Coordinates of C-alpha atoms in Angstrom, one line a residue:
M1 CA -9.1 12.8 37.9
V2 CA -8.8 16.4 36.7
P3 CA -7.9 16.6 33.1
K4 CA -5.8 19.3 31.5
T5 CA -7.9 22.1 30.1
L6 CA -7.6 24.1 26.9
D7 CA -9.8 27.0 25.7
T8 CA -11.0 27.9 22.2
D9 CA -13.8 30.0 20.8
I10 CA -14.9 27.4 18.2
L11 CA -14.1 23.7 18.4
I12 CA -14.6 21.5 15.3
L13 CA -14.6 17.8 15.7
G14 CA -13.4 16.2 12.5
S15 CA -11.3 17.2 9.5
G16 CA -13.4 15.9 6.6
G17 CA -15.1 18.2 4.1
A18 CA -17.6 19.4 6.7
G19 CA -15.0 20.2 9.4
L20 CA -12.5 21.9 7.1
F21 CA -15.1 24.0 5.3
A22 CA -16.5 25.1 8.7
A23 CA -13.1 26.1 9.9
L24 CA -12.4 28.2 6.7
H25 CA -15.8 29.9 6.7
A26 CA -15.7 30.7 10.5
H27 CA -12.2 32.2 10.0
K28 CA -13.3 34.2 7.0
A29 CA -16.4 35.5 8.9
D30 CA -14.2 36.6 11.9
P31 CA -10.4 36.2 11.7
S32 CA -10.1 37.2 15.4
L33 CA -11.8 34.0 16.6
S34 CA -9.8 31.2 18.1
I35 CA -10.7 28.2 16.0
T36 CA -9.5 24.6 16.7
V37 CA -9.9 21.6 14.5
A38 CA -9.5 18.3 16.5
V39 CA -9.1 15.0 14.6
K40 CA -8.6 11.4 15.6
G41 CA -5.9 11.0 12.9
L42 CA -3.9 13.6 10.9
L43 CA -5.5 16.6 9.2
G44 CA -5.7 16.0 5.5
K45 CA -5.2 12.3 5.9
S46 CA -8.3 11.3 7.8
G47 CA -12.0 11.2 7.2
C48 CA -14.4 9.8 4.6
T49 CA -14.3 12.8 2.2
R50 CA -10.8 11.9 1.2
M51 CA -12.0 8.5 0.1
V52 CA -14.7 9.9 -2.2
Q53 CA -14.1 8.6 -5.7
G54 CA -17.1 9.4 -7.7
G55 CA -17.9 13.0 -7.5
Y56 CA -20.1 16.0 -6.5
N57 CA -23.7 16.5 -7.6
V58 CA -24.5 20.0 -8.7
A59 CA -26.9 21.6 -11.2
L60 CA -24.5 23.5 -13.5
A61 CA -25.6 22.6 -17.1
K62 CA -28.2 24.9 -18.7
E63 CA -30.4 21.8 -19.4
D64 CA -30.3 21.0 -15.7
S65 CA -31.9 22.9 -12.8
I66 CA -31.9 23.0 -9.0
E67 CA -35.6 21.9 -9.1
R68 CA -34.6 18.8 -11.0
H69 CA -31.7 18.1 -8.6
F70 CA -34.1 18.6 -5.7
M71 CA -36.7 16.2 -7.2
D72 CA -34.1 13.6 -7.8
T73 CA -33.0 13.9 -4.2
I74 CA -36.5 13.7 -2.8
E75 CA -37.6 10.8 -5.0
G76 CA -34.3 9.0 -4.4
G77 CA -34.8 9.5 -0.7
K78 CA -38.3 8.0 -1.0
W79 CA -40.0 11.2 0.2
L80 CA -38.4 10.9 3.6
P81 CA -35.9 13.8 3.4
D82 CA -36.4 17.0 5.3
Q83 CA -37.3 19.2 2.3
E84 CA -35.8 22.4 3.6
L85 CA -32.5 20.7 4.2
A86 CA -32.6 19.1 0.7
W87 CA -33.4 22.4 -0.9
K88 CA -30.5 24.1 0.8
L89 CA -28.3 21.2 -0.4
V90 CA -29.1 21.7 -4.1
V91 CA -29.1 25.5 -4.0
L92 CA -25.8 26.0 -2.1
S93 CA -24.0 23.2 -3.8
I94 CA -23.6 25.6 -6.8
E95 CA -21.9 28.2 -4.6
R96 CA -19.6 25.5 -3.0
I97 CA -18.4 24.0 -6.3
R98 CA -17.5 27.5 -7.5
E99 CA -15.7 28.2 -4.3
L100 CA -13.8 24.9 -4.6
E101 CA -12.7 25.8 -8.1
N102 CA -12.2 29.5 -8.0
E103 CA -11.1 30.2 -4.4
L104 CA -9.6 26.9 -3.1
G105 CA -7.9 25.7 -6.4
C106 CA -9.6 22.4 -7.1
F107 CA -9.1 21.1 -10.6
F108 CA -12.1 19.1 -11.9
D109 CA -12.3 17.3 -15.2
R110 CA -13.3 19.4 -18.2
N111 CA -15.0 18.9 -21.5
A112 CA -13.3 19.9 -24.8
D113 CA -15.1 23.2 -24.8
G114 CA -13.8 24.1 -21.3
T115 CA -17.0 23.5 -19.4
V116 CA -16.9 21.2 -16.3
H117 CA -17.4 17.6 -17.2
Q118 CA -20.4 15.9 -15.4
K119 CA -20.9 12.2 -15.5
A120 CA -23.8 9.8 -14.9
F121 CA -24.6 8.5 -11.5
A122 CA -27.4 6.1 -10.6
G123 CA -30.8 7.4 -9.6
Q124 CA -30.6 10.7 -11.3
T125 CA -32.4 12.1 -14.3
F126 CA -29.4 14.2 -15.5
D127 CA -25.7 13.6 -15.6
R128 CA -24.6 16.2 -13.0
T129 CA -21.7 14.6 -11.1
V130 CA -18.6 16.8 -11.2
H131 CA -15.4 14.9 -10.6
K132 CA -11.6 14.7 -10.8
G133 CA -11.2 11.3 -12.5
D134 CA -12.2 8.8 -9.9
L135 CA -10.1 10.5 -7.1
T136 CA -12.4 13.5 -6.4
G137 CA -12.2 13.4 -2.6
I138 CA -8.4 13.5 -2.6
E139 CA -8.5 16.6 -4.8
I140 CA -11.0 18.4 -2.5
I141 CA -9.4 17.5 0.8
N142 CA -5.8 18.3 -0.3
R143 CA -7.0 21.8 -1.3
L144 CA -9.0 22.3 1.9
A145 CA -6.2 21.2 4.1
E146 CA -3.7 23.5 2.3
Q147 CA -6.0 26.5 3.0
V148 CA -6.4 25.5 6.7
W149 CA -2.7 25.1 7.1
A150 CA -2.1 28.5 5.6
R151 CA -4.3 30.2 8.2
K152 CA -4.2 30.7 12.0
I153 CA -6.4 27.8 12.7
N154 CA -5.3 25.6 15.6
R155 CA -5.0 21.8 15.1
L156 CA -5.2 19.0 17.7
E157 CA -4.1 16.0 15.7
E158 CA -4.4 12.4 17.1
Y159 CA -6.9 13.7 19.6
R160 CA -9.8 11.4 20.2
A161 CA -13.1 13.0 21.2
V162 CA -14.9 10.8 23.8
E163 CA -17.7 12.8 25.4
L164 CA -19.8 16.0 24.8
I165 CA -19.7 17.7 28.2
K166 CA -22.6 20.0 29.2
D167 CA -22.5 22.9 31.6
K168 CA -23.6 22.8 35.2
S169 CA -27.2 23.7 34.3
N170 CA -27.3 20.8 31.8
S171 CA -28.7 23.3 29.2
A172 CA -25.7 24.0 27.0
I173 CA -22.5 22.5 25.9
A174 CA -19.3 23.5 27.8
G175 CA -16.8 21.6 25.7
V176 CA -15.5 18.2 24.8
L177 CA -13.4 15.6 26.6
F178 CA -10.5 14.1 24.6
I179 CA -7.8 11.5 24.9
D180 CA -4.5 12.7 23.6
M181 CA -3.6 9.5 21.7
R182 CA 0.1 10.4 21.8
T183 CA 0.3 10.5 25.5
G184 CA -2.8 8.7 26.7
E185 CA -3.8 11.8 28.8
Y186 CA -7.3 13.1 29.1
V187 CA -7.8 16.7 27.9
F188 CA -10.9 18.9 28.3
V189 CA -11.3 21.5 25.6
R190 CA -13.7 24.3 26.6
A191 CA -15.4 26.0 23.8
K192 CA -18.1 28.6 23.2
A193 CA -19.4 26.6 20.2
V194 CA -18.8 23.0 19.1
L195 CA -19.3 21.5 15.7
L196 CA -19.9 17.7 15.6
A197 CA -18.5 16.6 12.2
T198 CA -16.8 13.3 12.9
G199 CA -18.5 11.5 10.1
G200 CA -20.4 8.3 10.2
G201 CA -18.6 5.2 9.1
P202 CA -20.8 2.0 9.4
T203 CA -17.8 -0.3 10.1
M204 CA -19.9 -2.6 12.2
Y205 CA -20.8 -4.6 9.1
K206 CA -18.8 -7.5 7.7
Y207 CA -18.3 -5.6 4.4
H208 CA -17.8 -1.8 4.8
T209 CA -16.2 1.0 2.8
P210 CA -14.7 3.3 5.4
S211 CA -11.3 2.8 7.1
G212 CA -11.3 1.0 10.4
D213 CA -10.7 4.1 12.5
K214 CA -14.2 5.3 11.5
S215 CA -16.4 4.0 14.4
C216 CA -19.4 6.3 14.7
D217 CA -17.9 8.1 17.7
G218 CA -19.9 11.3 17.0
L219 CA -23.2 9.5 16.9
A220 CA -22.4 7.5 20.0
M221 CA -21.5 10.7 21.9
A222 CA -24.7 12.3 20.7
L223 CA -26.7 9.4 21.9
R224 CA -25.1 9.5 25.4
A225 CA -25.8 13.3 25.5
G226 CA -29.5 12.6 25.0
L227 CA -29.8 14.2 21.6
P228 CA -32.5 13.0 19.2
L229 CA -31.3 11.1 16.1
R230 CA -33.5 10.6 13.1
D231 CA -33.6 7.8 10.4
M232 CA -31.0 5.6 12.1
E233 CA -32.4 2.5 10.4
M234 CA -31.3 4.0 7.1
V235 CA -27.8 2.6 6.4
Q236 CA -26.8 2.7 2.8
F237 CA -25.0 -0.2 1.1
H238 CA -23.0 0.6 -1.9
P239 CA -23.6 -2.1 -4.5
T240 CA -20.0 -2.6 -5.7
G241 CA -17.6 -3.2 -2.9
L242 CA -14.4 -4.9 -4.1
Y243 CA -14.4 -8.6 -3.0
A244 CA -10.7 -9.5 -2.7
G245 CA -11.0 -12.3 -0.1
T246 CA -11.1 -12.4 3.7
H247 CA -7.4 -11.9 4.1
T248 CA -7.3 -8.2 3.1
R249 CA -9.0 -5.0 4.0
M250 CA -9.3 -4.2 0.4
T251 CA -12.4 -6.2 0.5
G252 CA -15.4 -3.8 0.9
T253 CA -13.6 -0.8 -0.5
V254 CA -15.7 0.9 -3.2
L255 CA -15.6 0.5 -6.9
E256 CA -17.3 3.8 -7.8
E257 CA -20.8 4.2 -9.1
G258 CA -19.6 5.8 -12.3
L259 CA -18.7 2.3 -13.5
R260 CA -22.4 1.4 -13.6
G261 CA -23.2 4.9 -14.9
A262 CA -20.8 4.3 -17.8
G263 CA -22.5 1.1 -18.7
G264 CA -21.0 -1.6 -16.5
H265 CA -23.0 -4.8 -16.0
L266 CA -23.5 -6.8 -12.9
L267 CA -23.3 -10.6 -13.4
N268 CA -24.1 -13.5 -11.1
G269 CA -22.1 -16.7 -10.7
A270 CA -23.3 -18.1 -14.0
K271 CA -22.0 -14.8 -15.6
E272 CA -25.6 -13.8 -16.5
R273 CA -26.7 -10.2 -16.2
F274 CA -29.5 -10.1 -13.7
M275 CA -30.4 -6.5 -12.8
P276 CA -33.0 -6.1 -15.7
R277 CA -35.1 -8.8 -13.9
Y278 CA -35.3 -6.6 -10.8
D279 CA -35.6 -3.1 -12.0
P280 CA -36.2 -1.4 -15.4
L281 CA -33.3 1.0 -14.7
A282 CA -31.1 -2.1 -14.3
E283 CA -27.6 -1.2 -13.0
R284 CA -28.5 2.5 -12.9
A285 CA -31.3 2.0 -10.3
T286 CA -30.7 3.6 -6.9
R287 CA -28.2 2.0 -4.6
D288 CA -30.9 0.4 -2.4
F289 CA -32.5 -1.4 -5.3
V290 CA -29.2 -2.7 -6.7
S291 CA -27.9 -3.8 -3.3
R292 CA -31.1 -5.7 -2.5
A293 CA -31.1 -7.4 -5.9
M294 CA -27.4 -8.4 -5.4
Y295 CA -28.1 -9.7 -1.9
Q296 CA -31.0 -11.8 -3.3
E297 CA -28.8 -13.3 -5.9
M298 CA -26.3 -14.2 -3.3
R299 CA -29.0 -15.7 -1.0
N300 CA -30.1 -17.8 -4.0
G301 CA -26.6 -19.2 -4.3
N302 CA -25.9 -17.5 -7.7
T303 CA -22.5 -16.4 -6.6
S304 CA -18.8 -16.0 -7.7
P305 CA -16.3 -18.5 -6.3
N306 CA -15.8 -16.4 -3.1
G307 CA -19.5 -15.9 -2.5
G308 CA -19.9 -12.6 -4.2
L309 CA -20.9 -11.4 -7.7
F310 CA -19.1 -9.8 -10.7
I311 CA -19.0 -6.5 -12.4
S312 CA -18.0 -6.4 -16.0
M313 CA -16.7 -3.5 -18.2
R314 CA -15.2 -5.7 -20.9
H315 CA -18.0 -5.0 -23.4
L316 CA -17.0 -1.3 -23.3
N317 CA -14.0 0.4 -24.9
H318 CA -11.0 -0.9 -22.9
D319 CA -8.9 2.2 -23.4
L320 CA -11.7 4.5 -22.4
V321 CA -12.3 2.5 -19.2
R322 CA -8.6 2.6 -18.3
R323 CA -8.4 6.3 -18.9
Q324 CA -11.7 7.3 -17.2
F325 CA -11.3 5.0 -14.2
K326 CA -7.6 5.0 -13.8
G327 CA -7.8 4.7 -9.9
M328 CA -10.3 1.8 -10.1
V329 CA -8.2 -0.1 -12.7
E330 CA -5.1 0.2 -10.6
R331 CA -7.0 -0.8 -7.4
C332 CA -8.4 -3.9 -9.1
A333 CA -5.0 -4.8 -10.6
D334 CA -3.5 -4.7 -7.1
C335 CA -6.0 -7.5 -6.2
G336 CA -5.4 -9.6 -9.3
F337 CA -8.4 -8.3 -11.3
D338 CA -8.5 -6.8 -14.8
L339 CA -11.3 -4.2 -14.6
A340 CA -11.1 -3.1 -18.3
G341 CA -11.0 -6.6 -19.9
G342 CA -12.1 -9.2 -17.3
L343 CA -14.5 -9.8 -14.4
V344 CA -14.1 -8.3 -10.9
E345 CA -15.7 -9.8 -7.9
V346 CA -17.9 -7.5 -5.9
V347 CA -20.2 -7.5 -2.9
P348 CA -22.6 -4.9 -1.4
T349 CA -20.8 -3.0 1.2
A350 CA -21.9 -0.7 4.1
H351 CA -21.2 2.8 3.0
Y352 CA -23.1 5.7 4.5
M353 CA -25.4 6.6 7.4
M354 CA -28.4 8.6 6.2
G355 CA -29.4 8.9 9.8
G356 CA -27.9 11.2 12.3
V357 CA -28.5 14.0 14.8
E358 CA -31.6 16.1 14.2
F359 CA -30.7 19.6 13.1
A360 CA -32.1 22.8 11.8
P361 CA -31.1 24.4 8.4
D362 CA -28.6 26.6 10.3
C363 CA -26.9 23.4 11.6
S364 CA -28.0 24.1 15.2
T365 CA -29.1 21.2 17.4
A366 CA -31.3 20.7 20.5
L367 CA -28.2 21.4 22.7
K368 CA -27.3 25.1 22.9
G369 CA -23.9 25.8 21.4
L370 CA -23.7 22.4 19.6
F371 CA -23.9 22.4 15.8
V372 CA -23.7 19.4 13.4
A373 CA -22.8 18.9 9.8
G374 CA -21.8 16.1 7.4
E375 CA -22.6 12.5 8.0
D376 CA -23.2 13.0 11.7
A377 CA -26.3 15.0 10.7
G378 CA -29.6 13.3 9.7
G379 CA -32.5 14.3 7.5
V380 CA -30.9 15.5 4.3
H381 CA -31.1 12.3 2.4
G382 CA -34.1 10.5 3.9
A383 CA -34.2 6.8 3.1
N384 CA -31.5 6.7 0.4
R385 CA -28.6 9.0 -0.6
L386 CA -27.9 9.6 -4.2
G387 CA -24.3 9.0 -5.2
G388 CA -22.6 12.3 -5.4
N389 CA -24.8 14.0 -2.8
G390 CA -22.6 13.0 0.1
V391 CA -19.6 15.3 -0.5
A392 CA -22.0 18.0 -1.6
N393 CA -23.8 17.6 1.8
S394 CA -20.6 17.9 3.8
T395 CA -19.3 21.0 2.0
V396 CA -22.6 22.8 1.9
F397 CA -23.5 22.3 5.6
G398 CA -19.9 22.6 6.8
A399 CA -19.8 26.1 5.3
V400 CA -23.2 26.9 6.7
A401 CA -22.1 25.8 10.2
G402 CA -18.9 27.9 10.0
D403 CA -20.8 31.1 9.0
V404 CA -23.5 30.5 11.6
M405 CA -21.1 29.6 14.5
A406 CA -19.0 32.7 13.9
G407 CA -22.1 35.0 14.2
W408 CA -23.5 33.0 17.1
V409 CA -20.3 33.2 19.2
A410 CA -20.2 37.0 18.7
K411 CA -23.8 37.3 20.0
E412 CA -24.2 34.5 22.5
G413 CA -20.9 32.7 23.0
L414 CA -19.2 32.3 26.3
H415 CA -17.1 29.8 28.1
R416 CA -19.2 27.8 30.4
E417 CA -18.1 25.9 33.4
P418 CA -18.4 22.1 32.8
D419 CA -20.4 19.7 35.0
R420 CA -17.5 18.2 36.9
S421 CA -19.5 15.0 37.8
A422 CA -20.2 14.5 34.1
L423 CA -16.4 14.9 33.4
D424 CA -15.6 12.3 36.0
Q425 CA -18.3 9.9 34.8
A426 CA -17.0 10.3 31.2
I427 CA -13.5 9.4 32.2
Q428 CA -14.6 6.4 34.1
G429 CA -16.6 5.2 31.0
C430 CA -13.3 5.3 29.0
E431 CA -11.4 3.1 31.5
P432 CA -11.3 -0.6 30.9
K433 CA -11.8 -2.7 34.0
T434 CA -8.2 -3.6 34.7
T435 CA -9.3 -6.2 37.3
K436 CA -11.2 -8.1 34.7
Q437 CA -9.9 -10.9 32.5
H438 CA -7.8 -9.7 29.6
G439 CA -9.2 -11.0 26.3
S440 CA -8.9 -10.6 22.6
L441 CA -11.2 -8.1 21.0
E442 CA -11.3 -9.9 17.6
P443 CA -14.0 -12.4 18.6
V444 CA -16.2 -9.5 19.7
R445 CA -15.6 -7.7 16.4
E446 CA -16.3 -10.8 14.3
R447 CA -19.6 -11.5 16.2
L448 CA -20.6 -7.8 15.6
Y449 CA -19.8 -8.2 11.9
E450 CA -22.0 -11.3 11.7
V451 CA -25.0 -10.1 13.6
M452 CA -25.2 -6.7 11.8
W453 CA -24.7 -8.3 8.3
D454 CA -27.1 -11.2 8.8
K455 CA -29.8 -9.6 11.0
V456 CA -29.6 -5.8 10.6
G457 CA -28.3 -5.6 7.0
I458 CA -29.8 -5.3 3.6
I459 CA -32.9 -7.5 4.3
R460 CA -34.4 -7.5 7.8
S461 CA -37.2 -9.0 9.8
E462 CA -38.7 -8.7 13.3
A463 CA -37.3 -12.0 14.5
G464 CA -33.8 -11.1 13.2
L465 CA -33.9 -7.6 14.7
R466 CA -35.0 -8.8 18.1
A467 CA -32.3 -11.5 18.1
A468 CA -29.8 -8.8 17.0
L469 CA -30.7 -6.5 19.9
A470 CA -30.2 -9.3 22.4
E471 CA -26.8 -10.2 20.9
L472 CA -25.7 -6.5 20.9
N473 CA -26.6 -6.2 24.6
A474 CA -24.5 -9.3 25.3
L475 CA -21.6 -7.9 23.3
E476 CA -21.8 -4.6 25.2
T477 CA -21.6 -6.6 28.5
E478 CA -18.7 -8.6 27.2
L479 CA -16.9 -5.4 26.2
N480 CA -17.4 -3.9 29.6
D481 CA -16.0 -7.1 31.1
T482 CA -12.9 -7.1 29.0
G483 CA -9.7 -5.8 30.6
M484 CA -6.6 -4.4 29.0
A485 CA -3.2 -6.0 29.6
D486 CA -0.9 -3.1 28.5
Q487 CA -1.3 -0.2 30.9
N488 CA 1.0 2.1 28.8
R489 CA -1.5 4.6 27.5
A490 CA 0.6 6.3 24.8
F491 CA -0.6 5.1 21.4
N492 CA -2.3 2.1 23.0
L493 CA -4.1 0.8 20.0
T494 CA -5.9 -2.0 22.0
W495 CA -7.4 0.7 24.2
H496 CA -8.7 2.7 21.2
D497 CA -9.9 -0.5 19.5
W498 CA -11.9 -1.1 22.7
L499 CA -13.4 2.4 22.6
N500 CA -14.1 2.0 18.8
L501 CA -16.1 -1.2 19.5
K502 CA -18.0 0.5 22.3
S503 CA -19.1 3.3 20.0
L504 CA -20.0 0.8 17.2
V505 CA -22.1 -1.4 19.5
Q506 CA -24.0 1.6 20.9
T507 CA -24.7 2.9 17.4
S508 CA -25.6 -0.6 16.2
R509 CA -28.3 -0.8 19.0
A510 CA -29.8 2.4 17.7
I511 CA -29.8 1.1 14.1
A512 CA -31.5 -2.1 15.1
A513 CA -34.0 -0.4 17.4
A514 CA -35.1 2.1 14.7
A515 CA -35.3 -0.7 12.2
L516 CA -37.6 -2.7 14.5
A517 CA -39.8 0.4 15.0
R518 CA -40.2 1.0 11.2
T519 CA -42.8 -1.5 10.2
D520 CA -42.7 -0.7 6.5
S521 CA -40.0 -0.9 3.8
R522 CA -38.5 2.4 2.6
G523 CA -35.3 2.9 0.6
A524 CA -32.3 1.4 2.4
H525 CA -34.6 -0.2 5.0
Y526 CA -36.2 -3.4 3.8
R527 CA -38.4 -5.6 6.0
E528 CA -39.3 -9.0 4.6
D529 CA -42.3 -9.1 7.0
Y530 CA -43.4 -5.6 5.9
P531 CA -42.4 -5.3 2.3
D532 CA -44.7 -2.5 1.3
T533 CA -44.0 1.2 1.6
G534 CA -47.5 2.4 2.4
P535 CA -49.0 5.7 1.5
L536 CA -46.3 8.3 0.9
E537 CA -48.7 11.1 2.1
S538 CA -48.4 9.7 5.7
S539 CA -44.6 9.4 5.6
A540 CA -43.0 9.5 9.0
F541 CA -39.4 9.5 10.2
T542 CA -38.0 7.7 13.3
S543 CA -36.8 10.0 16.1
L544 CA -34.7 8.1 18.6
R545 CA -33.0 9.1 21.8
I546 CA -31.7 7.5 25.0
E547 CA -33.6 8.4 28.2
N548 CA -32.7 6.9 31.5
A549 CA -30.5 4.3 29.8
R550 CA -33.4 3.2 27.6
I551 CA -34.0 3.8 23.9
T552 CA -37.2 5.6 23.1
I553 CA -38.5 6.1 19.5
D554 CA -41.2 8.4 18.2
L555 CA -42.5 8.5 14.6
K556 CA -42.8 12.1 13.4
P557 CA -44.5 13.2 10.2
V558 CA -42.5 14.4 7.3
S559 CA -43.2 18.0 6.4
F560 CA -44.0 18.3 2.7
C561 CA -43.2 22.0 2.7
R562 CA -42.1 22.4 -0.9
V563 CA -43.7 19.5 -2.8
R564 CA -46.1 16.7 -1.9
P565 CA -46.0 13.0 -3.2
G566 CA -47.5 12.9 -6.6
Q567 CA -46.5 16.4 -7.4
S568 CA -43.3 17.9 -9.0
L569 CA -41.5 21.2 -9.1
L570 CA -40.8 20.5 -12.7
K571 CA -43.3 22.1 -15.1
D572 CA -43.5 19.0 -17.3
G573 CA -43.4 16.7 -14.3
A574 CA -40.4 14.9 -15.9

């Protein structure tokens, strides 16, 4: 099968904060370039950045500093972050927030004196989270999308990327194979440079925050391309996912961290506050500590009627809660809860992938011509991401990627001929076996939810991880043996659901394998059989890739290029 071919200079996969910032910066660097943004949904309506509620971490206040933000990021990441990447994050976030306000037109909340309001988020020693109420992501994406629409930037909407295609020499990227979801046709987009910015989206867990169309496609494509991925065991669970019952997808959606930052309390089934027993920072501990404490309460049976826990704001000023968290109050009311005056049921919910493709500070990867930014990229956050560092990460490295790609294309970019056998193989991999028995995908999805939540979730063990890998292999076989009854390919949601599940199972295997290889506990990764962290000075990250259809994992030492464990960049060590 020979797919239709399109050409562009720069191809950007994804239209979240990373993808749109990359498009704008590449266009600004060289307006003559042909730039194409391809997105699985609709530009401005897709991606995880739009769903950001809490805010954007940046050292703006005179009492704060980039060194303090850096140390919070390193210590929050349990000394596993790549320190050059983390430094770039905290330095450039100041430029990006100014650009968002002054050039792109974002309106963030202000103090009475006109300065930008910054609120408290867990795990930080300073209140540095810039926000627009509790709907920050919508503000950012709306302004970014407007600016992209206003420029000569091409859009491929409802185009699903399915494979990174290398050139004939297997040494550089030639382009990307897509499915045009509106027609069901295959399309190959040839590009001089490609940015992988599809976002993560750990929707393989029973409780998860992203929308169901987020299925780790970018990470699955990177695995199949043989790229190394780091820290894949590090999946962050947000402590307060709304628990509205099993009948609605509202369950798992985030109640933002600012609720706990403002003084909200977590209560068990007996309506007792329990976090002070687990951590001196109580509800303002980092997400890994809070999620683990909540999970332990649930395992002990101290649960709400539906099996979750409660968050309470009722001891605070009701009017202030309604005003400051308007979006959260309305979301809870939609599900029958009174956030300001009552109790809201919550459950830890899979939220973010700290792991991703290994990349350099200029966003380049091991594959020539392929760049990465946002949640597809690993190493910035280490073992735990601070709330508010996620959207900063996307915008900072999206802008870096756009600037770098424009310069790289001018010097080294050319359209390369694709490996035709790889194209044919990729198309075959997207084709359900029509001769096989047609079956429902829901049982496969439910089993994936259960195995990941129970065995590769908040608390792990060797026995559970080995059992999970066996079950994931069986699920992959079952998916490959599931046919598709409806052969009309235009907007065939069953077909795309099948492809979603294939990406999720492949990425889940990587998560489980990396978790099995890490025989210590660090941040979001907790092993009951190896509960200790070990010496921080010998910290290592997992580097995973697929070679000859087998997962291989190396442990690589963390480079303490700016600060070593036990030291601080702050003069007073605070």
